[in-house]
Amino acid sequence: MTMTRQTADVLRALQGLEDDRASVRLRAALAVGTTPDPCFVDKLVERSAVEPEFFVRDMLTWALTRHPVSLTLPALLGELRSDGTQARSQALHTLSKIGDRRAWPAITRALLCDGDDEVARSAWRTAVVLVPDGEESGLAEVLATQFGRGGRETQLSLSRALVALGDVVGPALRAATAASDPHVRAHALATERLLRDPDTGFEFAIEEAKRVVALGGSGQEG
């Protein structure tokens, strides 16, 4: 049986996603997104879990957003239960780009508190995009349990997620500023400053908060 041109193009694209050269994988992902086909979805999700190059992963995510949500959503939700940290992180990232709130129930507390910083950061960003109206306060309470975690990039990601939720995070922030852990207090104070003044840089806010904590202040003086 003679292979049709369409079948040959599909096979070429699928093979390209596995090529040793990042440039070839990038072109293949672009081709798949340009001419979406249901047969690509599983391979795109599978490749996202192991692709080492950021710019290729970004193209894989774009390609997935070009396919029907009815196909991509189940595949991505399945990845959230994967043992692989990149599989979970990339699935979360792609879900945030798709923006379908039917994925919200899968954004569990376990993911929001995942032991891997990259997974947790992806979960925070995705949760802010998908949280249903009226559930922002509950999300803020969970996110507030992560104050003081990780390095600057992780702390900045958490602060941005909380600030994106708006004034509803106030009670969770106030509770965290009274925590016994000075790292938690400083991070909460910095986030509170960013909420009041979004133009404040995180570096300035966190250093100022550390000084306040070191001097025994609560940040509520004056």
PDB file of C-alpha atoms in Angstrom:
ATOM      1  CA  MET A   1       0.000   0.000   0.000  1.00  0.00           C
ATOM      2  CA  THR A   2       1.363   3.395  -0.968  1.00  0.00           C
ATOM      3  CA  MET A   3       1.863   5.750   1.970  1.00  0.00           C
ATOM      4  CA  THR A   4      -0.156   8.937   1.595  1.00  0.00           C
ATOM      5  CA  ARG A   5       1.596  12.285   1.773  1.00  0.00           C
ATOM      6  CA  GLN A   6      -0.323  13.163   4.944  1.00  0.00           C
ATOM      7  CA  THR A   7       0.756   9.962   6.662  1.00  0.00           C
ATOM      8  CA  ALA A   8       4.352  10.578   5.639  1.00  0.00           C
ATOM      9  CA  ASP A   9       4.220  14.120   7.053  1.00  0.00           C
ATOM     10  CA  VAL A  10       2.832  12.808  10.349  1.00  0.00           C
ATOM     11  CA  LEU A  11       5.560  10.190  10.647  1.00  0.00           C
ATOM     12  CA  ARG A  12       8.228  12.747   9.794  1.00  0.00           C
ATOM     13  CA  ALA A  13       6.969  15.120  12.476  1.00  0.00           C
ATOM     14  CA  LEU A  14       6.769  12.373  15.104  1.00  0.00           C
ATOM     15  CA  GLN A  15      10.300  11.270  14.286  1.00  0.00           C
ATOM     16  CA  GLY A  16      11.483  14.879  14.379  1.00  0.00           C
ATOM     17  CA  LEU A  17      10.293  15.243  17.970  1.00  0.00           C
ATOM     18  CA  GLU A  18      12.786  12.525  18.937  1.00  0.00           C
ATOM     19  CA  ASP A  19      15.733  13.868  16.935  1.00  0.00           C
ATOM     20  CA  ASP A  20      19.041  14.424  18.750  1.00  0.00           C
ATOM     21  CA  ARG A  21      19.190  17.995  17.421  1.00  0.00           C
ATOM     22  CA  ALA A  22      17.207  20.589  19.328  1.00  0.00           C
ATOM     23  CA  SER A  23      16.687  22.658  16.173  1.00  0.00           C
ATOM     24  CA  VAL A  24      15.015  19.703  14.463  1.00  0.00           C
ATOM     25  CA  ARG A  25      12.794  19.045  17.472  1.00  0.00           C
ATOM     26  CA  LEU A  26      11.817  22.713  17.522  1.00  0.00           C
ATOM     27  CA  ARG A  27      10.823  22.662  13.839  1.00  0.00           C
ATOM     28  CA  ALA A  28       8.883  19.446  14.359  1.00  0.00           C
ATOM     29  CA  ALA A  29       6.927  20.932  17.275  1.00  0.00           C
ATOM     30  CA  LEU A  30       6.202  24.024  15.174  1.00  0.00           C
ATOM     31  CA  ALA A  31       4.959  21.833  12.321  1.00  0.00           C
ATOM     32  CA  VAL A  32       2.745  19.822  14.664  1.00  0.00           C
ATOM     33  CA  GLY A  33       1.186  22.976  16.079  1.00  0.00           C
ATOM     34  CA  THR A  34       0.718  24.496  12.652  1.00  0.00           C
ATOM     35  CA  THR A  35      -1.188  21.452  11.385  1.00  0.00           C
ATOM     36  CA  PRO A  36      -2.722  19.902  14.506  1.00  0.00           C
ATOM     37  CA  ASP A  37      -3.871  16.302  14.401  1.00  0.00           C
ATOM     38  CA  PRO A  38      -5.284  14.169  17.245  1.00  0.00           C
ATOM     39  CA  CYS A  39      -2.560  11.592  16.695  1.00  0.00           C
ATOM     40  CA  PHE A  40       0.042  14.116  17.914  1.00  0.00           C
ATOM     41  CA  VAL A  41      -1.357  14.755  21.399  1.00  0.00           C
ATOM     42  CA  ASP A  42       0.096  11.780  23.259  1.00  0.00           C
ATOM     43  CA  LYS A  43       3.533  12.257  21.696  1.00  0.00           C
ATOM     44  CA  LEU A  44       3.554  15.976  22.542  1.00  0.00           C
ATOM     45  CA  VAL A  45       2.700  15.245  26.173  1.00  0.00           C
ATOM     46  CA  GLU A  46       5.221  12.419  26.332  1.00  0.00           C
ATOM     47  CA  ARG A  47       7.977  14.581  24.849  1.00  0.00           C
ATOM     48  CA  SER A  48       7.198  17.480  27.190  1.00  0.00           C
ATOM     49  CA  ALA A  49       8.051  15.252  30.134  1.00  0.00           C
ATOM     50  CA  VAL A  50      11.620  14.649  28.976  1.00  0.00           C
ATOM     51  CA  GLU A  51      12.573  17.515  26.625  1.00  0.00           C
ATOM     52  CA  PRO A  52      15.753  19.143  27.998  1.00  0.00           C
ATOM     53  CA  GLU A  53      15.620  22.449  26.079  1.00  0.00           C
ATOM     54  CA  PHE A  54      13.405  25.219  27.408  1.00  0.00           C
ATOM     55  CA  PHE A  55      12.618  26.769  24.021  1.00  0.00           C
ATOM     56  CA  VAL A  56      11.565  23.373  22.628  1.00  0.00           C
ATOM     57  CA  ARG A  57       9.372  22.713  25.668  1.00  0.00           C
ATOM     58  CA  ASP A  58       7.746  26.096  25.094  1.00  0.00           C
ATOM     59  CA  MET A  59       6.964  25.143  21.500  1.00  0.00           C
ATOM     60  CA  LEU A  60       5.568  21.792  22.632  1.00  0.00           C
ATOM     61  CA  THR A  61       3.231  23.641  24.984  1.00  0.00           C
ATOM     62  CA  TRP A  62       2.140  25.934  22.155  1.00  0.00           C
ATOM     63  CA  ALA A  63       1.516  22.925  19.924  1.00  0.00           C
ATOM     64  CA  LEU A  64      -0.666  21.337  22.588  1.00  0.00           C
ATOM     65  CA  THR A  65      -2.744  24.505  22.925  1.00  0.00           C
ATOM     66  CA  ARG A  66      -3.503  24.200  19.203  1.00  0.00           C
ATOM     67  CA  HIS A  67      -5.257  20.863  19.729  1.00  0.00           C
ATOM     68  CA  PRO A  68      -8.807  20.294  21.045  1.00  0.00           C
ATOM     69  CA  VAL A  69      -9.099  20.616  24.822  1.00  0.00           C
ATOM     70  CA  SER A  70     -11.200  17.447  24.822  1.00  0.00           C
ATOM     71  CA  LEU A  71      -8.028  15.574  23.867  1.00  0.00           C
ATOM     72  CA  THR A  72      -5.315  17.516  25.663  1.00  0.00           C
ATOM     73  CA  LEU A  73      -7.030  17.932  29.035  1.00  0.00           C
ATOM     74  CA  PRO A  74      -7.274  14.215  29.939  1.00  0.00           C
ATOM     75  CA  ALA A  75      -3.691  13.579  28.817  1.00  0.00           C
ATOM     76  CA  LEU A  76      -2.311  16.492  30.842  1.00  0.00           C
ATOM     77  CA  LEU A  77      -4.318  15.648  33.940  1.00  0.00           C
ATOM     78  CA  GLY A  78      -2.855  12.165  33.818  1.00  0.00           C
ATOM     79  CA  GLU A  79       0.650  13.667  33.857  1.00  0.00           C
ATOM     80  CA  LEU A  80      -0.062  15.401  37.163  1.00  0.00           C
ATOM     81  CA  ARG A  81       0.107  11.973  38.808  1.00  0.00           C
ATOM     82  CA  SER A  82       3.465  11.164  37.229  1.00  0.00           C
ATOM     83  CA  ASP A  83       6.525  10.384  39.336  1.00  0.00           C
ATOM     84  CA  GLY A  84       8.572  12.590  37.016  1.00  0.00           C
ATOM     85  CA  THR A  85       8.957  16.155  38.236  1.00  0.00           C
ATOM     86  CA  GLN A  86       9.289  17.610  34.726  1.00  0.00           C
ATOM     87  CA  ALA A  87       6.177  15.738  33.621  1.00  0.00           C
ATOM     88  CA  ARG A  88       4.183  17.338  36.431  1.00  0.00           C
ATOM     89  CA  SER A  89       5.707  20.779  35.965  1.00  0.00           C
ATOM     90  CA  GLN A  90       5.205  20.897  32.202  1.00  0.00           C
ATOM     91  CA  ALA A  91       1.655  19.578  32.421  1.00  0.00           C
ATOM     92  CA  LEU A  92       0.830  22.308  34.926  1.00  0.00           C
ATOM     93  CA  HIS A  93       2.446  24.938  32.733  1.00  0.00           C
ATOM     94  CA  THR A  94       0.472  23.794  29.695  1.00  0.00           C
ATOM     95  CA  LEU A  95      -2.771  23.713  31.684  1.00  0.00           C
ATOM     96  CA  SER A  96      -2.154  27.338  32.669  1.00  0.00           C
ATOM     97  CA  LYS A  97      -1.810  28.248  28.992  1.00  0.00           C
ATOM     98  CA  ILE A  98      -4.958  26.366  28.024  1.00  0.00           C
ATOM     99  CA  GLY A  99      -6.821  28.026  30.892  1.00  0.00           C
ATOM    100  CA  ASP A 100      -9.730  25.581  31.072  1.00  0.00           C
ATOM    101  CA  ARG A 101     -11.148  25.695  34.605  1.00  0.00           C
ATOM    102  CA  ARG A 102     -12.302  22.101  34.403  1.00  0.00           C
ATOM    103  CA  ALA A 103      -8.714  21.310  35.386  1.00  0.00           C
ATOM    104  CA  TRP A 104      -9.085  23.131  38.719  1.00  0.00           C
ATOM    105  CA  PRO A 105     -10.014  20.059  40.843  1.00  0.00           C
ATOM    106  CA  ALA A 106      -6.712  18.451  39.812  1.00  0.00           C
ATOM    107  CA  ILE A 107      -4.679  21.345  41.289  1.00  0.00           C
ATOM    108  CA  THR A 108      -4.434  19.660  44.652  1.00  0.00           C
ATOM    109  CA  ARG A 109      -2.823  20.775  47.879  1.00  0.00           C
ATOM    110  CA  ALA A 110      -0.191  18.097  47.242  1.00  0.00           C
ATOM    111  CA  LEU A 111       0.817  19.836  44.000  1.00  0.00           C
ATOM    112  CA  LEU A 112       0.734  23.294  45.574  1.00  0.00           C
ATOM    113  CA  CYS A 113       3.059  21.987  48.284  1.00  0.00           C
ATOM    114  CA  ASP A 114       5.081  19.668  46.022  1.00  0.00           C
ATOM    115  CA  GLY A 115       8.574  18.919  47.282  1.00  0.00           C
ATOM    116  CA  ASP A 116      10.104  19.990  43.965  1.00  0.00           C
ATOM    117  CA  ASP A 117      10.352  23.771  43.703  1.00  0.00           C
ATOM    118  CA  GLU A 118       9.737  23.881  39.956  1.00  0.00           C
ATOM    119  CA  VAL A 119       6.598  21.774  40.246  1.00  0.00           C
ATOM    120  CA  ALA A 120       5.309  23.887  43.118  1.00  0.00           C
ATOM    121  CA  ARG A 121       6.024  27.122  41.249  1.00  0.00           C
ATOM    122  CA  SER A 122       4.165  25.824  38.191  1.00  0.00           C
ATOM    123  CA  ALA A 123       1.264  24.785  40.425  1.00  0.00           C
ATOM    124  CA  TRP A 124       1.082  28.254  42.009  1.00  0.00           C
ATOM    125  CA  ARG A 125       0.982  29.989  38.640  1.00  0.00           C
ATOM    126  CA  THR A 126      -1.591  27.561  37.280  1.00  0.00           C
ATOM    127  CA  ALA A 127      -3.792  27.773  40.361  1.00  0.00           C
ATOM    128  CA  VAL A 128      -4.021  31.557  40.062  1.00  0.00           C
ATOM    129  CA  VAL A 129      -5.182  31.186  36.451  1.00  0.00           C
ATOM    130  CA  LEU A 130      -7.725  28.439  37.126  1.00  0.00           C
ATOM    131  CA  VAL A 131      -9.127  29.250  40.586  1.00  0.00           C
ATOM    132  CA  PRO A 132     -12.921  29.624  40.410  1.00  0.00           C
ATOM    133  CA  ASP A 133     -14.608  32.774  41.649  1.00  0.00           C
ATOM    134  CA  GLY A 134     -15.133  32.579  45.396  1.00  0.00           C
ATOM    135  CA  GLU A 135     -12.311  30.137  46.074  1.00  0.00           C
ATOM    136  CA  GLU A 136      -9.448  32.631  46.074  1.00  0.00           C
ATOM    137  CA  SER A 137      -9.324  32.881  49.885  1.00  0.00           C
ATOM    138  CA  GLY A 138      -8.909  29.141  50.283  1.00  0.00           C
ATOM    139  CA  LEU A 139      -6.141  29.126  47.693  1.00  0.00           C
ATOM    140  CA  ALA A 140      -4.402  32.015  49.471  1.00  0.00           C
ATOM    141  CA  GLU A 141      -4.454  30.072  52.736  1.00  0.00           C
ATOM    142  CA  VAL A 142      -2.726  27.111  51.111  1.00  0.00           C
ATOM    143  CA  LEU A 143      -0.178  29.286  49.327  1.00  0.00           C
ATOM    144  CA  ALA A 144       0.608  31.073  52.584  1.00  0.00           C
ATOM    145  CA  THR A 145       1.840  27.779  54.050  1.00  0.00           C
ATOM    146  CA  GLN A 146       4.748  28.011  51.603  1.00  0.00           C
ATOM    147  CA  PHE A 147       6.159  31.314  52.869  1.00  0.00           C
ATOM    148  CA  GLY A 148       9.890  31.173  53.502  1.00  0.00           C
ATOM    149  CA  ARG A 149      10.400  28.284  51.124  1.00  0.00           C
ATOM    150  CA  GLY A 150      13.331  27.999  48.714  1.00  0.00           C
ATOM    151  CA  GLY A 151      15.570  30.607  47.124  1.00  0.00           C
ATOM    152  CA  ARG A 152      14.764  34.013  45.681  1.00  0.00           C
ATOM    153  CA  GLU A 153      13.175  32.739  42.467  1.00  0.00           C
ATOM    154  CA  THR A 154      10.840  30.429  44.351  1.00  0.00           C
ATOM    155  CA  GLN A 155       9.928  33.111  46.862  1.00  0.00           C
ATOM    156  CA  LEU A 156       9.322  35.634  44.103  1.00  0.00           C
ATOM    157  CA  SER A 157       7.029  33.163  42.310  1.00  0.00           C
ATOM    158  CA  LEU A 158       4.976  32.673  45.462  1.00  0.00           C
ATOM    159  CA  SER A 159       4.722  36.399  46.113  1.00  0.00           C
ATOM    160  CA  ARG A 160       3.609  37.032  42.534  1.00  0.00           C
ATOM    161  CA  ALA A 161       0.952  34.338  42.784  1.00  0.00           C
ATOM    162  CA  LEU A 162      -0.446  35.816  45.991  1.00  0.00           C
ATOM    163  CA  VAL A 163      -0.361  39.380  44.687  1.00  0.00           C
ATOM    164  CA  ALA A 164      -2.223  38.228  41.565  1.00  0.00           C
ATOM    165  CA  LEU A 165      -5.088  37.066  43.797  1.00  0.00           C
ATOM    166  CA  GLY A 166      -5.569  40.620  45.063  1.00  0.00           C
ATOM    167  CA  ASP A 167      -6.825  41.950  48.384  1.00  0.00           C
ATOM    168  CA  VAL A 168      -8.485  38.649  49.265  1.00  0.00           C
ATOM    169  CA  VAL A 169      -5.051  37.426  50.444  1.00  0.00           C
ATOM    170  CA  GLY A 170      -4.996  39.967  53.295  1.00  0.00           C
ATOM    171  CA  PRO A 171      -5.971  37.632  56.160  1.00  0.00           C
ATOM    172  CA  ALA A 172      -3.488  34.951  55.083  1.00  0.00           C
ATOM    173  CA  LEU A 173      -0.721  37.540  54.839  1.00  0.00           C
ATOM    174  CA  ARG A 174      -1.477  39.024  58.251  1.00  0.00           C
ATOM    175  CA  ALA A 175      -1.406  35.601  59.856  1.00  0.00           C
ATOM    176  CA  ALA A 176       1.944  34.810  58.254  1.00  0.00           C
ATOM    177  CA  THR A 177       3.504  38.083  59.431  1.00  0.00           C
ATOM    178  CA  ALA A 178       2.936  36.860  62.996  1.00  0.00           C
ATOM    179  CA  ALA A 179       4.629  33.487  62.426  1.00  0.00           C
ATOM    180  CA  SER A 180       7.444  32.386  64.731  1.00  0.00           C
ATOM    181  CA  ASP A 181       9.784  31.635  61.828  1.00  0.00           C
ATOM    182  CA  PRO A 182      11.633  34.847  60.841  1.00  0.00           C
ATOM    183  CA  HIS A 183      12.007  33.653  57.219  1.00  0.00           C
ATOM    184  CA  VAL A 184       8.249  33.194  56.963  1.00  0.00           C
ATOM    185  CA  ARG A 185       7.602  36.617  58.526  1.00  0.00           C
ATOM    186  CA  ALA A 186      10.049  38.373  56.219  1.00  0.00           C
ATOM    187  CA  HIS A 187       8.620  36.724  53.093  1.00  0.00           C
ATOM    188  CA  ALA A 188       5.063  37.568  54.163  1.00  0.00           C
ATOM    189  CA  LEU A 189       5.997  41.183  54.903  1.00  0.00           C
ATOM    190  CA  ALA A 190       7.698  41.508  51.520  1.00  0.00           C
ATOM    191  CA  THR A 191       4.605  40.110  49.787  1.00  0.00           C
ATOM    192  CA  GLU A 192       2.390  42.498  51.735  1.00  0.00           C
ATOM    193  CA  ARG A 193       4.562  45.392  50.550  1.00  0.00           C
ATOM    194  CA  LEU A 194       4.281  44.194  46.938  1.00  0.00           C
ATOM    195  CA  LEU A 195       0.505  43.953  47.301  1.00  0.00           C
ATOM    196  CA  ARG A 196       0.344  47.575  48.518  1.00  0.00           C
ATOM    197  CA  ASP A 197       2.854  48.864  45.989  1.00  0.00           C
ATOM    198  CA  PRO A 198       3.281  46.590  42.918  1.00  0.00           C
ATOM    199  CA  ASP A 199       6.050  48.833  41.590  1.00  0.00           C
ATOM    200  CA  THR A 200       8.285  47.923  44.518  1.00  0.00           C
ATOM    201  CA  GLY A 201      11.006  45.509  43.440  1.00  0.00           C
ATOM    202  CA  PHE A 202      11.065  42.162  45.203  1.00  0.00           C
ATOM    203  CA  GLU A 203      14.726  42.526  46.165  1.00  0.00           C
ATOM    204  CA  PHE A 204      14.028  45.821  47.886  1.00  0.00           C
ATOM    205  CA  ALA A 205      10.880  44.488  49.563  1.00  0.00           C
ATOM    206  CA  ILE A 206      12.526  41.346  50.926  1.00  0.00           C
ATOM    207  CA  GLU A 207      15.619  43.158  52.222  1.00  0.00           C
ATOM    208  CA  GLU A 208      13.457  45.779  53.895  1.00  0.00           C
ATOM    209  CA  ALA A 209      11.314  43.036  55.427  1.00  0.00           C
ATOM    210  CA  LYS A 210      14.397  41.259  56.755  1.00  0.00           C
ATOM    211  CA  ARG A 211      15.534  44.434  58.480  1.00  0.00           C
ATOM    212  CA  VAL A 212      12.129  44.880  60.070  1.00  0.00           C
ATOM    213  CA  VAL A 213      12.138  41.296  61.335  1.00  0.00           C
ATOM    214  CA  ALA A 214      15.724  41.569  62.600  1.00  0.00           C
ATOM    215  CA  LEU A 215      14.741  44.647  64.616  1.00  0.00           C
ATOM    216  CA  GLY A 216      11.820  42.783  66.116  1.00  0.00           C
ATOM    217  CA  GLY A 217       9.144  44.694  64.230  1.00  0.00           C
ATOM    218  CA  SER A 218       5.946  43.365  62.728  1.00  0.00           C
ATOM    219  CA  GLY A 219       5.804  45.666  59.732  1.00  0.00           C
ATOM    220  CA  GLN A 220       2.575  47.150  61.066  1.00  0.00           C
ATOM    221  CA  GLU A 221       4.167  50.051  62.934  1.00  0.00           C
ATOM    222  CA  GLY A 222       3.082  53.562  62.134  1.00  0.00           C
TER     223      GLY A 222
END
